[in-house]
């Protein structure tokens, strides 16, 4: 018998006593506890040490009172066995030494046995579940095929995604072959997390907002759908991207029990358009957390008013917590959402 | 008696024999002629030398057959007299030595007499008009108050606009005072360009897509409207931003004869929602210009089909030409749009 959870109930569009909240990147640099851990461990080292990663995962649960924990990991870890030379450079984020630039590079990508390559993530999931007990559920996550492919092609973070967009059109067959490969890896990875105990999973298609709606439908939708269709049934799936105002109907079509919204859309009318037969997550501009508690309250209230307590709203930011954010403001947001939404 | 122009006719929603096209950043690094000029002149030096700036403005008209010229200049030039220490660093773009960080900084901003400070831009306009004769019209442009303010506050380009967003909320009065100052400067600047001969103007609110719709309405709309309302009547105004899918109705409310669309929206349904009583400009993803002529034709056709030759469509990219773009692809796009849209 599963313990009661407002978060999981909201994922399943059941009425809840209050609106659940968790925050993307709730375990991160804005927290002194996290910074202390990072002084002792490099980023990759932290991800690969289940004891330490579990500790980081639990920090915001203890400190903030959020309604779900999210695994501490990185979406690119699962790509290490592909043999592209993944590294995390200090301050500059991920770097791929041998980026994918053509069909030949796609053909050369290594096999991925997720149990062998990211078994440490599954171990972290088991440790976190044990430590959490019945307190709050644990969310697992992975990068969606487009976002993973953009890293493989660009070689790191990008602003314009020119190489990715050129590749899509110039090498259609190789593109679809690569994304289908990535869809399989992502599904295996998420199913491994679910098997280890993750009670919901979020598919991060963080950079998909760079695309036009037509390009999304042609180059991305089939592969995101492929991931979601292969997931172990019964576990709620959150499907999220940034800058997706015009992609949301297609993302919904690709799948997911919960659609993540960024702050560029108005939650109320957007949910109405998507339909109340899907749950939504969002959507405070994380920059608001850098202002006063009054401003945070005002902005949170506007979102809760938009959701109008229809069953199936999970409060979150529209993207991750910025590292400049005062911890007390994050805590204030959690309390405000609980207070304003309480029946 | 003004010479006939398909571009100006389209701005005024008159039927035209074909769909006019010009391209944001059509004068720029992707052109060998431009790179040759830049070998002889620094960026600021080029902007401030009317003879050279006029030559750069004319290059794409001669080479590409576009239906309008756009002034070669930079949106930040007009801010030099504010005394914030504007400089252009090689490869990194604009840098503001003394950024605006509080109400005191706003109070200290210098006066701007546009004739004295950017008279060289007005001289460029006169030279270009003379050189163009009756060939194609010249578009002037300026940055919108939000985008200018974001540079003044961030001190340069930004991805997250955290300082700007914090300032808006923490210093509401100073924010509105600063934006109203910038609105006045921008209106003077554009009216100066119009007086010198610019036949249309584009207001660039390039970075406004970082905001939520509610923030746009509170912090930006009144000031963009203020600019547009002060402009010399009779000159078409194009109102443009990037990532504005959810802001377009508010941008329309702020004003403009033509609303610029980026590639993240579908032109057909978006124009229908905005209403055919406003013209639209756009909206090819500039990344498509890095693929083959067949792909360019396919993508251009989809946009033209969406516009369905309703009077008032100006073809353009959704943002500026990327410097990696082959010139022949840009030329191909211009020819394709003219060919496919010809009655």
Coordinates of N, CA, C and O in Angstrom, one line a residue, chain A residues 49-197:
Chain A
X49 N 28.8 9.2 -6.7 CA 29.0 8.7 -5.4 C 27.5 8.6 -4.8 O 27.0 9.7 -4.3
X50 N 26.9 7.5 -4.8 CA 25.5 7.4 -4.4 C 25.2 7.9 -3.0 O 24.2 8.6 -2.8
X51 N 26.2 7.7 -2.0 CA 25.9 8.2 -0.7 C 25.9 9.8 -0.7 O 24.9 10.4 -0.1
X52 N 26.8 10.4 -1.4 CA 26.8 11.9 -1.5 C 25.7 12.4 -2.3 O 25.0 13.4 -1.9
X53 N 25.4 11.8 -3.4 CA 24.3 12.2 -4.3 C 23.0 12.1 -3.5 O 22.1 13.0 -3.7
X54 N 22.8 11.0 -2.7 CA 21.6 10.9 -1.9 C 21.5 12.0 -0.9 O 20.4 12.6 -0.7
X55 N 22.6 12.3 -0.3 CA 22.6 13.4 0.7 C 22.2 14.7 0.1 O 21.3 15.4 0.6
X56 N 22.7 15.0 -1.1 CA 22.3 16.3 -1.8 C 20.9 16.2 -2.2 O 20.1 17.3 -2.1
X57 N 20.4 15.1 -2.6 CA 19.0 15.0 -3.0 C 18.0 15.3 -1.8 O 17.0 15.9 -2.0
X58 N 18.5 14.9 -0.6 CA 17.6 15.0 0.6 C 17.7 16.4 1.2 O 16.8 16.8 1.9
X59 N 18.8 17.2 0.9 CA 18.9 18.5 1.5 C 17.7 19.4 1.4 O 17.2 19.9 2.4
X60 N 17.2 19.6 0.2 CA 16.0 20.5 0.1 C 14.8 20.0 0.7 O 13.9 20.8 1.1
X61 N 14.7 18.7 0.8 CA 13.5 18.1 1.5 C 13.5 18.5 3.0 O 12.5 19.0 3.5
X62 N 14.6 18.4 3.6 CA 14.8 18.7 5.0 C 14.6 20.2 5.2 O 14.0 20.7 6.1
X63 N 15.3 21.0 4.3 CA 15.4 22.4 4.5 C 14.1 23.2 4.1 O 13.7 24.2 4.7
X64 N 13.4 22.7 3.0 CA 12.4 23.6 2.5 C 11.0 23.0 2.7 O 10.0 23.8 2.6
X65 N 10.8 21.8 3.0 CA 9.5 21.2 3.1 C 8.8 21.1 1.8 O 7.5 21.2 1.7
X66 N 9.5 20.8 0.7 CA 8.9 20.5 -0.6 C 8.2 19.2 -0.6 O 8.4 18.3 0.3
X67 N 7.3 19.0 -1.5 CA 6.4 17.8 -1.6 C 7.0 16.7 -2.4 O 6.3 15.7 -2.6
X68 N 8.2 16.8 -2.9 CA 8.8 15.8 -3.6 C 10.3 16.0 -3.6 O 10.8 17.2 -3.6
X69 N 11.1 14.9 -3.7 CA 12.5 15.0 -3.9 C 12.8 14.8 -5.3 O 12.0 14.1 -6.0
X70 N 13.8 15.4 -5.9 CA 14.3 15.0 -7.2 C 15.7 14.6 -7.2 O 16.5 15.2 -6.5
X71 N 15.9 13.5 -7.7 CA 17.2 12.8 -7.8 C 18.3 13.9 -8.2 O 18.1 14.7 -9.1
X72 N 19.5 13.8 -7.5 CA 20.6 14.7 -7.9 C 21.4 13.9 -8.9 O 21.9 12.8 -8.6
X73 N 21.5 14.4 -10.2 CA 22.2 13.7 -11.2 C 22.4 14.7 -12.4 O 22.0 15.9 -12.2
X74 N 22.9 14.3 -13.5 CA 23.0 15.1 -14.7 C 22.4 14.4 -15.9 O 22.6 13.2 -16.0
X75 N 21.7 15.1 -16.8 CA 21.1 14.4 -17.9 C 22.1 13.8 -18.9 O 21.8 12.9 -19.6
X76 N 23.4 14.2 -18.8 CA 24.4 13.7 -19.7 C 25.1 12.5 -19.3 O 25.8 11.8 -20.1
X77 N 25.0 12.1 -18.0 CA 25.7 11.0 -17.4 C 25.5 9.7 -18.3 O 26.5 8.9 -18.5
X78 N 24.3 9.5 -18.7 CA 24.0 8.3 -19.4 C 24.6 8.2 -20.8 O 24.7 7.2 -21.4
X79 N 25.2 9.4 -21.3 CA 25.8 9.4 -22.6 C 27.3 9.0 -22.5 O 27.9 8.9 -23.6
X80 N 27.9 8.9 -21.3 CA 29.3 8.6 -21.2 C 29.7 7.4 -22.1 O 30.7 7.4 -22.8
X81 N 28.9 6.3 -22.0 CA 29.4 5.1 -22.8 C 29.3 5.3 -24.3 O 29.9 4.4 -25.0
X82 N 28.7 6.3 -24.8 CA 28.7 6.5 -26.2 C 30.1 6.8 -26.8 O 30.3 6.8 -28.0
X83 N 31.0 7.1 -25.9 CA 32.4 7.3 -26.3 C 32.7 8.7 -27.0 O 33.6 8.8 -27.8
X84 N 31.9 9.7 -26.6 CA 32.1 11.0 -27.3 C 33.1 11.9 -26.4 O 33.4 13.0 -26.8
X85 N 33.5 11.4 -25.3 CA 34.5 12.2 -24.5 C 33.8 13.3 -23.7 O 34.2 14.4 -23.8
X86 N 32.8 12.9 -22.9 CA 32.1 13.8 -22.0 C 32.9 14.2 -20.9 O 33.5 13.4 -20.2
X87 N 33.0 15.5 -20.6 CA 33.7 16.0 -19.4 C 32.9 17.3 -18.9 O 32.2 17.9 -19.7
X88 N 33.1 17.5 -17.6 CA 32.5 18.7 -17.0 C 33.6 19.7 -16.6 O 34.4 19.4 -15.8
X89 N 33.7 20.8 -17.4 CA 34.7 21.8 -17.1 C 34.2 22.7 -16.0 O 33.0 23.1 -16.0
X90 N 35.1 23.1 -15.1 CA 34.7 24.0 -14.0 C 34.2 25.3 -14.5 O 34.8 26.0 -15.3
X91 N 32.9 25.6 -14.1 CA 32.3 26.9 -14.5 C 31.8 27.0 -15.9 O 31.0 27.9 -16.1
X92 N 32.1 26.0 -16.7 CA 31.6 26.2 -18.1 C 30.6 25.0 -18.5 O 30.2 25.0 -19.6
X93 N 30.4 24.1 -17.6 CA 29.4 23.1 -17.8 C 30.0 22.0 -18.7 O 31.2 21.8 -18.8
X94 N 29.1 21.2 -19.3 CA 29.5 20.0 -20.0 C 30.3 20.3 -21.3 O 30.0 21.3 -22.0
X95 N 31.2 19.5 -21.6 CA 32.0 19.6 -22.9 C 32.1 18.2 -23.5 O 32.5 17.3 -22.8
X96 N 31.9 18.1 -24.8 CA 32.0 16.9 -25.5 C 33.2 17.0 -26.4 O 33.2 17.8 -27.3
X97 N 34.2 16.1 -26.1 CA 35.4 16.2 -26.9 C 35.3 15.8 -28.4 O 36.0 16.4 -29.2
X98 N 34.5 14.8 -28.6 CA 34.3 14.4 -30.0 C 32.9 14.5 -30.4 O 32.1 13.5 -30.5
X99 N 32.4 15.7 -30.7 CA 31.0 15.9 -31.0 C 30.6 15.1 -32.3 O 31.4 14.8 -33.1
X100 N 29.3 14.9 -32.4 CA 28.7 14.2 -33.5 C 28.4 15.3 -34.6 O 27.7 16.2 -34.4
X101 N 29.1 15.1 -35.8 CA 28.9 16.1 -36.8 C 28.4 15.5 -38.1 O 28.1 16.2 -39.1
X102 N 28.2 14.2 -38.2 CA 27.7 13.6 -39.4 C 27.2 12.2 -39.2 O 27.3 11.6 -38.1
X103 N 26.7 11.6 -40.3 CA 26.2 10.2 -40.3 C 27.2 9.2 -39.8 O 26.9 8.3 -39.0
X104 N 28.5 9.4 -40.2 CA 29.5 8.4 -39.7 C 29.7 8.5 -38.2 O 29.9 7.4 -37.6
X105 N 29.6 9.7 -37.6 CA 29.7 9.8 -36.2 C 28.6 9.1 -35.5 O 28.8 8.5 -34.4
X106 N 27.4 9.2 -36.1 CA 26.3 8.5 -35.5 C 26.5 7.0 -35.5 O 26.3 6.3 -34.5
X107 N 27.0 6.5 -36.6 CA 27.2 5.0 -36.8 C 28.2 4.5 -35.7 O 28.1 3.4 -35.3
X108 N 29.1 5.4 -35.4 CA 30.2 5.0 -34.5 C 29.9 5.0 -33.0 O 30.6 4.6 -32.2
X109 N 28.7 5.6 -32.7 CA 28.3 5.7 -31.3 C 28.3 4.4 -30.6 O 27.7 3.4 -31.1
X110 N 28.9 4.3 -29.4 CA 28.9 3.0 -28.6 C 27.6 2.5 -28.1 O 26.6 3.2 -28.2
X111 N 27.6 1.3 -27.7 CA 26.4 0.7 -27.1 C 26.3 1.2 -25.6 O 27.3 1.5 -25.0
X112 N 25.0 1.3 -25.1 CA 24.9 1.7 -23.7 C 24.1 0.6 -23.0 O 23.0 0.3 -23.3
X113 N 24.8 0.1 -22.0 CA 24.1 -0.8 -21.0 C 23.9 0.0 -19.8 O 24.9 0.2 -19.0
X114 N 22.7 0.4 -19.5 CA 22.5 1.4 -18.5 C 22.9 0.8 -17.1 O 23.4 1.6 -16.2
X115 N 22.6 -0.5 -16.9 CA 22.9 -1.0 -15.6 C 24.4 -0.9 -15.3 O 24.9 -0.6 -14.2
X116 N 25.2 -1.2 -16.4 CA 26.7 -1.2 -16.2 C 27.2 0.2 -16.1 O 28.1 0.5 -15.4
X117 N 26.6 1.2 -16.8 CA 27.2 2.5 -17.0 C 26.6 3.5 -15.9 O 27.4 4.4 -15.5
X118 N 25.4 3.4 -15.6 CA 24.8 4.4 -14.6 C 24.2 3.7 -13.4 O 23.2 4.2 -12.8
X119 N 24.7 2.5 -13.1 CA 24.2 1.7 -12.0 C 24.3 2.6 -10.7 O 23.5 2.5 -9.8
X120 N 25.3 3.5 -10.7 CA 25.4 4.4 -9.5 C 24.2 5.3 -9.3 O 23.8 5.6 -8.2
X121 N 23.5 5.6 -10.4 CA 22.3 6.4 -10.3 C 21.2 5.6 -9.6 O 20.5 6.1 -8.8
X122 N 21.1 4.4 -10.1 CA 20.0 3.5 -9.5 C 20.3 3.2 -8.0 O 19.4 3.2 -7.2
X123 N 21.6 3.1 -7.7 CA 21.9 3.0 -6.3 C 21.5 4.2 -5.5 O 21.0 4.1 -4.4
X124 N 21.8 5.4 -6.1 CA 21.3 6.6 -5.4 C 19.8 6.6 -5.2 O 19.3 7.0 -4.1
X125 N 19.1 6.2 -6.2 CA 17.6 6.1 -6.0 C 17.3 5.2 -4.9 O 16.4 5.6 -4.0
X126 N 17.9 4.1 -4.8 CA 17.6 3.1 -3.7 C 17.9 3.8 -2.3 O 17.1 3.7 -1.4
X127 N 19.0 4.4 -2.2 CA 19.4 5.1 -0.9 C 18.4 6.2 -0.6 O 18.1 6.3 0.6
X128 N 18.1 7.0 -1.5 CA 17.1 8.1 -1.3 C 15.8 7.5 -0.8 O 15.2 8.0 0.2
X129 N 15.3 6.6 -1.5 CA 14.0 6.0 -1.1 C 14.0 5.5 0.3 O 13.1 5.7 1.1
X130 N 15.1 4.8 0.6 CA 15.2 4.3 2.0 C 15.3 5.4 3.0 O 14.6 5.3 4.0
X131 N 16.0 6.5 2.7 CA 16.1 7.6 3.7 C 14.8 8.3 3.8 O 14.4 8.9 4.8
X132 N 14.1 8.5 2.6 CA 12.8 9.2 2.6 C 11.7 8.5 3.4 O 10.8 9.1 4.0
X133 N 11.7 7.2 3.3 CA 10.6 6.4 3.9 C 9.3 6.9 3.3 O 9.2 7.0 2.0
X134 N 8.4 7.2 4.1 CA 7.0 7.6 3.6 C 6.9 9.2 3.5 O 5.8 9.7 3.4
X135 N 8.0 9.9 3.7 CA 7.8 11.4 3.8 C 7.3 12.0 2.5 O 6.2 12.5 2.4
X136 N 8.1 12.0 1.4 CA 7.7 12.5 0.1 C 8.2 11.5 -1.0 O 9.2 10.8 -0.7
X137 N 7.6 11.6 -2.1 CA 8.1 10.7 -3.2 C 9.3 11.2 -3.9 O 9.7 12.4 -3.7
X138 N 10.0 10.4 -4.6 CA 11.2 10.7 -5.3 C 10.9 10.7 -6.8 O 10.4 9.8 -7.4
X139 N 11.4 11.8 -7.4 CA 11.2 12.0 -8.9 C 12.5 11.6 -9.5 O 13.6 12.2 -9.2
X140 N 12.5 10.8 -10.5 CA 13.7 10.5 -11.3 C 13.6 11.4 -12.6 O 12.6 12.1 -12.8
X141 N 14.7 11.4 -13.4 CA 14.6 12.3 -14.6 C 15.7 11.9 -15.6 O 16.6 11.2 -15.3
X142 N 15.4 12.3 -16.8 CA 16.4 12.1 -17.9 C 16.2 13.2 -18.9 O 15.2 13.9 -18.9
X143 N 17.2 13.4 -19.8 CA 17.1 14.4 -20.9 C 16.3 13.7 -22.0 O 16.4 12.5 -22.2
X144 N 15.5 14.5 -22.7 CA 14.8 14.0 -23.9 C 15.7 13.9 -25.1 O 16.8 14.6 -25.1
X145 N 15.4 13.1 -26.1 CA 16.3 12.9 -27.2 C 16.8 14.2 -27.9 O 18.0 14.3 -28.2
X146 N 15.9 15.1 -28.1 CA 16.4 16.4 -28.8 C 17.5 17.1 -28.0 O 18.5 17.5 -28.5
X147 N 17.2 17.2 -26.7 CA 18.1 18.0 -25.8 C 19.5 17.2 -25.7 O 20.5 17.8 -25.8
X148 N 19.4 15.9 -25.6 CA 20.7 15.1 -25.6 C 21.4 15.3 -26.9 O 22.6 15.5 -26.9
X149 N 20.7 15.1 -28.0 CA 21.3 15.2 -29.3 C 22.0 16.6 -29.5 O 23.0 16.7 -30.1
X150 N 21.3 17.7 -29.0 CA 21.9 19.0 -29.2 C 23.2 19.1 -28.4 O 24.2 19.7 -29.0
X151 N 23.4 18.5 -27.3 CA 24.7 18.5 -26.6 C 25.7 17.7 -27.4 O 26.8 18.1 -27.6
X152 N 25.3 16.5 -27.9 CA 26.2 15.6 -28.7 C 26.7 16.4 -30.0 O 27.8 16.2 -30.4
X153 N 25.8 17.1 -30.6 CA 26.2 17.8 -31.8 C 26.9 19.1 -31.6 O 28.0 19.4 -32.2
X154 N 26.4 19.9 -30.7 CA 27.1 21.2 -30.4 C 28.4 21.0 -29.6 O 29.2 21.9 -29.7
X155 N 28.5 20.0 -28.9 CA 29.7 19.8 -28.1 C 29.6 20.4 -26.7 O 30.5 20.4 -25.9
X156 N 28.4 21.0 -26.4 CA 28.2 21.7 -25.1 C 27.0 22.5 -25.1 O 26.1 22.3 -26.0
X157 N 26.9 23.4 -24.2 CA 25.7 24.3 -24.2 C 25.7 25.2 -25.5 O 26.8 25.4 -26.0
X158 N 24.6 25.6 -25.9 CA 24.5 26.5 -27.1 C 23.4 27.5 -26.9 O 22.5 27.3 -26.1
X159 N 23.4 28.5 -27.7 CA 22.4 29.6 -27.7 C 21.5 29.5 -28.9 O 20.3 29.7 -28.8
X160 N 22.2 29.2 -30.0 CA 21.4 29.2 -31.3 C 21.2 27.8 -31.9 O 20.3 27.7 -32.8
X161 N 21.9 26.8 -31.5 CA 21.7 25.5 -31.9 C 21.8 25.3 -33.5 O 21.1 24.6 -34.1
X162 N 22.8 26.1 -34.0 CA 22.9 26.1 -35.5 C 23.4 24.8 -36.0 O 22.9 24.3 -37.1
X163 N 24.4 24.1 -35.3 CA 24.9 22.9 -35.8 C 23.8 21.8 -35.8 O 23.7 21.0 -36.7
X164 N 23.0 21.8 -34.7 CA 21.9 20.9 -34.5 C 20.9 21.1 -35.6 O 20.5 20.1 -36.2
X165 N 20.5 22.3 -35.9 CA 19.5 22.6 -36.9 C 20.0 22.2 -38.3 O 19.2 21.8 -39.1
X166 N 21.3 22.5 -38.5 CA 21.8 22.1 -39.8 C 21.9 20.6 -40.0 O 21.5 20.1 -41.0
X167 N 22.3 19.9 -38.9 CA 22.3 18.4 -39.0 C 21.0 17.8 -39.3 O 20.8 17.0 -40.1
X168 N 19.9 18.3 -38.6 CA 18.6 17.8 -38.7 C 18.2 17.7 -40.2 O 17.6 16.8 -40.7
X169 N 18.4 18.9 -40.9 CA 18.0 19.0 -42.3 C 19.0 18.3 -43.3 O 18.5 17.7 -44.3
X170 N 20.3 18.4 -43.0 CA 21.3 17.9 -43.9 C 21.4 16.4 -43.8 O 21.7 15.7 -44.8
X171 N 21.1 15.8 -42.7 CA 21.3 14.4 -42.4 C 20.0 13.8 -41.8 O 20.1 13.2 -40.7
X172 N 18.9 13.9 -42.5 CA 17.6 13.5 -41.9 C 17.7 12.0 -41.4 O 17.3 11.7 -40.3
X173 N 18.2 11.1 -42.2 CA 18.2 9.7 -41.8 C 19.1 9.5 -40.6 O 18.7 8.8 -39.6
X174 N 20.3 10.1 -40.6 CA 21.2 9.9 -39.4 C 20.6 10.6 -38.2 O 20.7 10.1 -37.1
X175 N 19.9 11.7 -38.4 CA 19.2 12.4 -37.3 C 18.2 11.5 -36.6 O 18.2 11.3 -35.4
X176 N 17.3 10.9 -37.4 CA 16.3 10.1 -36.9 C 16.9 8.8 -36.3 O 16.4 8.4 -35.2
X177 N 17.9 8.3 -36.9 CA 18.6 7.1 -36.3 C 19.2 7.5 -34.9 O 19.0 6.7 -34.0
X178 N 19.8 8.6 -34.9 CA 20.4 9.0 -33.6 C 19.3 9.3 -32.5 O 19.5 8.8 -31.4
X179 N 18.3 10.0 -32.9 CA 17.3 10.2 -31.9 C 16.5 9.0 -31.4 O 16.2 8.9 -30.2
X180 N 16.4 8.0 -32.3 CA 15.8 6.8 -31.9 C 16.7 6.0 -31.0 O 16.2 5.4 -30.0
X181 N 18.0 6.1 -31.3 CA 19.0 5.5 -30.3 C 18.8 6.1 -29.0 O 18.8 5.4 -27.9
X182 N 18.8 7.5 -29.0 CA 18.7 8.2 -27.7 C 17.4 7.9 -27.0 O 17.4 7.9 -25.7
X183 N 16.4 7.7 -27.7 CA 15.1 7.4 -27.1 C 15.1 6.1 -26.4 O 14.6 6.0 -25.3
X184 N 15.8 5.1 -27.0 CA 15.9 3.8 -26.4 C 16.7 3.9 -25.1 O 16.4 3.3 -24.1
X185 N 17.9 4.6 -25.2 CA 18.7 4.8 -24.0 C 18.0 5.5 -22.9 O 18.0 5.1 -21.7
X186 N 17.2 6.5 -23.2 CA 16.5 7.3 -22.2 C 15.4 6.5 -21.6 O 15.2 6.6 -20.4
X187 N 14.7 5.7 -22.4 CA 13.7 4.8 -21.8 C 14.3 3.8 -20.9 O 13.8 3.6 -19.7
X188 N 15.4 3.2 -21.3 CA 16.1 2.2 -20.4 C 16.5 2.9 -19.1 O 16.4 2.3 -18.0
X189 N 17.0 4.1 -19.2 CA 17.6 4.8 -18.1 C 16.4 5.1 -17.1 O 16.5 4.9 -15.9
X190 N 15.3 5.6 -17.6 CA 14.2 6.0 -16.8 C 13.6 4.7 -16.2 O 13.2 4.7 -15.0
X191 N 13.4 3.7 -17.0 CA 12.9 2.4 -16.4 C 13.8 1.9 -15.3 O 13.3 1.3 -14.3
X192 N 15.1 2.0 -15.5 CA 16.0 1.6 -14.4 C 15.8 2.4 -13.1 O 15.8 1.9 -12.0
X193 N 15.5 3.7 -13.3 CA 15.2 4.5 -12.1 C 13.9 4.1 -11.5 O 13.8 4.1 -10.2
X194 N 12.9 3.8 -12.3 CA 11.6 3.4 -11.8 C 11.8 2.1 -11.0 O 11.3 1.9 -9.9
X195 N 12.5 1.2 -11.6 CA 12.7 -0.1 -11.0 C 13.4 0.0 -9.7 O 13.2 -0.7 -8.7
X196 N 14.3 1.0 -9.6 CA 15.1 1.2 -8.3 C 14.2 2.0 -7.3 O 14.6 2.1 -6.1
X197 N 13.1 2.5 -7.7 CA 12.2 3.1 -6.7 C 11.7 4.5 -7.1 O 10.9 5.1 -6.3

